[in-house]
C-alpha positions as CSV (number, residue, x, y, z in Angstrom):
1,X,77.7,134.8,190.4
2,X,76.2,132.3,187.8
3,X,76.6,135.2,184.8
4,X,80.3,134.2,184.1
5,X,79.2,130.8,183.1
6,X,76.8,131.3,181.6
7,X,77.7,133.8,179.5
8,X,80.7,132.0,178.3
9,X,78.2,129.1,177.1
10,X,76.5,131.5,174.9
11,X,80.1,133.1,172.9
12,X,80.7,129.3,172.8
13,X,77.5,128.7,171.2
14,X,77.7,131.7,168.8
15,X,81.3,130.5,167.8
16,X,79.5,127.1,166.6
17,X,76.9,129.1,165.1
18,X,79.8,131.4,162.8
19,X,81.5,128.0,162.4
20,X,78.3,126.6,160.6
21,X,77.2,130.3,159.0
22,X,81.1,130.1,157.7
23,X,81.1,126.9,155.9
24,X,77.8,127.5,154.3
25,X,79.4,130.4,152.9
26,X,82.9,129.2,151.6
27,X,80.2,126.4,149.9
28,X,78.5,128.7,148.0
29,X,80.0,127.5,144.6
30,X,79.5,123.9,145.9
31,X,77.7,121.4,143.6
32,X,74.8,119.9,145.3
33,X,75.9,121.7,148.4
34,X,73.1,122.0,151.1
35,X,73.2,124.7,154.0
36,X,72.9,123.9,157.5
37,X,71.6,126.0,160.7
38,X,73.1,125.4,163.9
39,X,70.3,124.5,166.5
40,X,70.5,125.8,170.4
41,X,68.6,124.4,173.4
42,X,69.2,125.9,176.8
43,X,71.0,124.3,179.6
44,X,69.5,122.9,183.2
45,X,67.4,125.5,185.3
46,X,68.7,125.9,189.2
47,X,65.1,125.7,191.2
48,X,65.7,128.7,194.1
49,X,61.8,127.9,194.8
50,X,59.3,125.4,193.1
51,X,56.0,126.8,191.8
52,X,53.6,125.5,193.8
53,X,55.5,125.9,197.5
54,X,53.1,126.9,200.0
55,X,53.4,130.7,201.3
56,X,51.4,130.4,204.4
57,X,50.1,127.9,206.9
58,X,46.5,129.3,205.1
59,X,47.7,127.7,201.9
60,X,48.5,130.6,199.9
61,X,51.3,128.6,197.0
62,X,53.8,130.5,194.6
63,X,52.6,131.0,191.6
64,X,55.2,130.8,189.6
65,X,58.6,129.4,190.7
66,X,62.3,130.8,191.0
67,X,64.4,128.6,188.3
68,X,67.8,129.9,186.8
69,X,69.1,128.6,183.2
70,X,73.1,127.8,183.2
71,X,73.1,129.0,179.4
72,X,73.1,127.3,176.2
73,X,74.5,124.7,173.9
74,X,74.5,123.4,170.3
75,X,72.2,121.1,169.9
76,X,72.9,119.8,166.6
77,X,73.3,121.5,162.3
78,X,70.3,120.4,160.8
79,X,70.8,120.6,157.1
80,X,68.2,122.4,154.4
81,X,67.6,119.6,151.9
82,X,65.8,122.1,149.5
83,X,66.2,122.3,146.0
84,X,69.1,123.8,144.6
85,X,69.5,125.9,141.6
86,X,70.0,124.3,138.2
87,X,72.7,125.2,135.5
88,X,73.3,124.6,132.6
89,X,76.7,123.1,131.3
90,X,76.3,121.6,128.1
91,X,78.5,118.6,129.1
92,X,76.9,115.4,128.5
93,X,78.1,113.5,131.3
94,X,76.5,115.9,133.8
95,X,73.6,115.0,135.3
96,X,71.5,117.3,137.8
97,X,68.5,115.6,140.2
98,X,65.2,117.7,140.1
99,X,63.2,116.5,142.9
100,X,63.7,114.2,145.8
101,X,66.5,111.9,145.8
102,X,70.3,110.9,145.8
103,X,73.2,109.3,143.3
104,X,74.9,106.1,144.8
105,X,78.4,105.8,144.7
106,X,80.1,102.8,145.2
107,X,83.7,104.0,147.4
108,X,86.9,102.1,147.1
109,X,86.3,100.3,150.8
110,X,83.0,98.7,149.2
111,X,81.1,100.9,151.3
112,X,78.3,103.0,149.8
113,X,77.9,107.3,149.7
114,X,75.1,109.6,148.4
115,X,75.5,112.5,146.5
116,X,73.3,115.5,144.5
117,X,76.8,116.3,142.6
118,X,75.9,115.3,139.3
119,X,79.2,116.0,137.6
120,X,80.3,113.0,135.9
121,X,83.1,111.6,133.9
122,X,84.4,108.5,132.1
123,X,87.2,106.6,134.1
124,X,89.6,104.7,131.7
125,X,87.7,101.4,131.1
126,X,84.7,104.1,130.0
127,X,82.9,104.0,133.2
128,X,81.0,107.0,134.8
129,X,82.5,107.9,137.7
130,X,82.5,111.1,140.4
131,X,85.6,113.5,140.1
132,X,87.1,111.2,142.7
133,X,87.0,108.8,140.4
134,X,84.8,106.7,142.9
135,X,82.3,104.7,140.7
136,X,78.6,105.4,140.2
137,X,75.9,102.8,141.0
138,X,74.3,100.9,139.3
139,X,77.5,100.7,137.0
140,X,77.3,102.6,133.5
141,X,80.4,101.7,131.6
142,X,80.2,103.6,127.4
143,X,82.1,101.8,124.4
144,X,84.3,103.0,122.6
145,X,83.3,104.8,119.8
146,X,80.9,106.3,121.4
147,X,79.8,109.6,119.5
148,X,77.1,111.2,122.0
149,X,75.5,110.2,125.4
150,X,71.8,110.6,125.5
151,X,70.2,110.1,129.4
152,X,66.0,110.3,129.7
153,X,64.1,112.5,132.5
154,X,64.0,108.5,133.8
155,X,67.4,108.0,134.1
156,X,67.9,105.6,131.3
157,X,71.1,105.7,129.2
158,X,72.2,105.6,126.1
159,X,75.1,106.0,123.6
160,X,75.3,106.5,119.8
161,X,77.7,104.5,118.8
162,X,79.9,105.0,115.4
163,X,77.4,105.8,112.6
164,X,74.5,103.5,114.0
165,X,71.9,106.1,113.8
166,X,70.1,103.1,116.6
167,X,71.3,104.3,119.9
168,X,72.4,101.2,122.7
169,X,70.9,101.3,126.1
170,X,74.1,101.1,128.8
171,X,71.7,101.0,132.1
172,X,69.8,102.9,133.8
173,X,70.7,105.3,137.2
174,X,68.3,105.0,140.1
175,X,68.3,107.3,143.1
176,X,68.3,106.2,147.0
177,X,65.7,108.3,149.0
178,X,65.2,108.5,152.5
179,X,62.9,108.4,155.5
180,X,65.0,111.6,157.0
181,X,67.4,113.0,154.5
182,X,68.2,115.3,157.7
183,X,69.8,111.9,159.2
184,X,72.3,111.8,156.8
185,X,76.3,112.2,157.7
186,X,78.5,114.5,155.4
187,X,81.7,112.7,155.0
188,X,83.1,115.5,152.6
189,X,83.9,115.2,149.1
190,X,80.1,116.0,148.5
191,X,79.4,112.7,149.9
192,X,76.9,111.3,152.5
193,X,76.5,108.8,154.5
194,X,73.6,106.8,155.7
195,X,73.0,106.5,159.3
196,X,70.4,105.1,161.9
197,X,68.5,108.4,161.8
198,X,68.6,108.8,158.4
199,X,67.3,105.2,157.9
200,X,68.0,102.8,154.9
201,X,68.3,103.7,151.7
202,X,65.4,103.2,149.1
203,X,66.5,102.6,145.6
204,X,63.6,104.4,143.5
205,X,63.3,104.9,139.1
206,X,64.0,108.5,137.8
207,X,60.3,110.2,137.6
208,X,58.3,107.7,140.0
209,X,55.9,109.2,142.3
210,X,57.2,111.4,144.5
211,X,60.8,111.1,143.3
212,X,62.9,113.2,140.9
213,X,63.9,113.2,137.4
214,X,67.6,113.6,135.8
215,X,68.6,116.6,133.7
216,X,71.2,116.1,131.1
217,X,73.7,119.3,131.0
218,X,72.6,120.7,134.2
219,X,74.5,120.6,137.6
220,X,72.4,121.6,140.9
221,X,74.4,124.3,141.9
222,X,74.0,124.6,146.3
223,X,71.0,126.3,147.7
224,X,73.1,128.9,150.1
225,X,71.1,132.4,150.6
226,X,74.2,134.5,150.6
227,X,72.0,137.4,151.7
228,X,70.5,135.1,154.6
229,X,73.8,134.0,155.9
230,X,75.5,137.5,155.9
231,X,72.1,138.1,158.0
232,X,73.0,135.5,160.0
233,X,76.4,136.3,160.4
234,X,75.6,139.9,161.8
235,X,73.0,138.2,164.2
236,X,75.6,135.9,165.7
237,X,78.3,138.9,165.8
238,X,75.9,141.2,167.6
239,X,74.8,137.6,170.3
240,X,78.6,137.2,170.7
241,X,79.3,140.5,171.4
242,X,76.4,141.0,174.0
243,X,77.2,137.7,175.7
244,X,81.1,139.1,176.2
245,X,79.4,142.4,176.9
246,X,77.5,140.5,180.2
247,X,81.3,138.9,181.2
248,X,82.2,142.3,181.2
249,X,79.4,143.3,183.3
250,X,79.4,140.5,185.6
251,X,83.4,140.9,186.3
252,X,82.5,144.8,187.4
253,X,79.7,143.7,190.0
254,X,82.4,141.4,191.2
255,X,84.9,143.8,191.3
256,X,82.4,146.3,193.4
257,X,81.2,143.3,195.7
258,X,85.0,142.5,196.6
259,X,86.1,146.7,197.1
260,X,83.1,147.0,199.8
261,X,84.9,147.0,203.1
């Protein structure tokens, strides 16, 4: 009796699938959040007979064969890089991407993460930095006396300073793209994390081909499909409860089988 099993692999399944449906869900609010799908593949197959295996000494061959799954298992989250939402937030330091393509930020260990959460602030030496205070790349430090912050669909900044009506150029943000954004490791903290399947990172200008633009005052809020993911959720209740259902099932017939005197 194989059901047991296999059965059990599929609740486990479905309890990585409400896992992934869960955290999409408590992320709703999430800046720059992105939702992920749990991905299944089925187990080995048990060959009883081969397809192919002659009948007869005449020749006569199975036409199909006699092969039984042993169930199911995750076989990875991949993540929906698709665009999210913008809002508005009339704050000058935040920053949403439109299009293809990530912030850099420069952690404390030297190392560096990627990010679509846009919403910025000044550390105290004036630098833009994440709410973690970790530091954006390229660096964009604003003087003192700065009246307004102005940043360009291209990235470039630039600060009114005191009554100079002639505004200063601080620098200019560039995104990192990648080969398979898919590839890339969530490290929390809305960071990510470039891997081997994800590739290196491309450093790319605001508005070239194929790459996004920056909007002043707007934050990408996540792109969860609350409606989709209570879907979901249902789906893998219903999966979970039918896989415990065939337990169920299975333990009778072996209850019956061991009562037969």
């Amino acid at each position: 009796m194989k059901a047991l099993g296999i059965a059990a692999t599929g609740m486990l399944a479905q309890q990585t699938n409400v896992d992934v449906i869960a955290n999409n869900i408590a992320n709703a609010n999430t800046t720059g959040f992105k939702s992920g799908r749990a991905a299944f593949q089925d187990l080995i197959y048990q060959s009883m007979h081969n397809a192919g295996a002659l009948t007869s000494e005449e020749g006569t061959a199975r036409p199909v064969g006699t092969d039984v799954g042993l169930g199911v298992q995750a076989a990875g989250v991949i993540r929906h890089n698709t665009q999210g939402g913008l809002i508005q937030t009339e704050n000058q330091l935040d920053i949403a991407i439109e299009g293809r393509g990530y912030f850099v930020v420069n952690r404390p260990d030297g190392s560096l993460a990627y990010t679509r959460d846009g919403n910025f602030q000044l550390s105290a030496e004036g630098q833009l930095v994440t709410l973690n205070g970790y530091e954006v790349e390229p660096a964009i430090v604003v003087p003192e006396l700065t009246k307004s912050v102005e940043i360009n669909q291209e990235g470039v900044v630039m600060a009114f300073v005191e009554n100079d009506p002639v505004p200063v150029e601080l620098g200019q943000i560039t995104f990192s793209t990648f080969l398979n954004d898919a590839g890339l490791k969530p490290v929390g903290d809305n960071l990510l994390e470039a891997t081997t399947a994800s590739g290196e990172a491309v450093e790319a200008t605001p508005g070239s081909p194929g790459i996004g633009i920056t909007r002043q005052g707007y934050l990408e809020n996540s792109n969860v499909n609350i409606v989709q993911q209570i879907t979901d959720l249902i789906s893998a209740q219903r999966a979970y409860e039918m896989n415990s259902k065939a337990i169920e099932t299975a333990d009778q017939i072996m209850q019956t089988t061991n009562q037969i005197k």
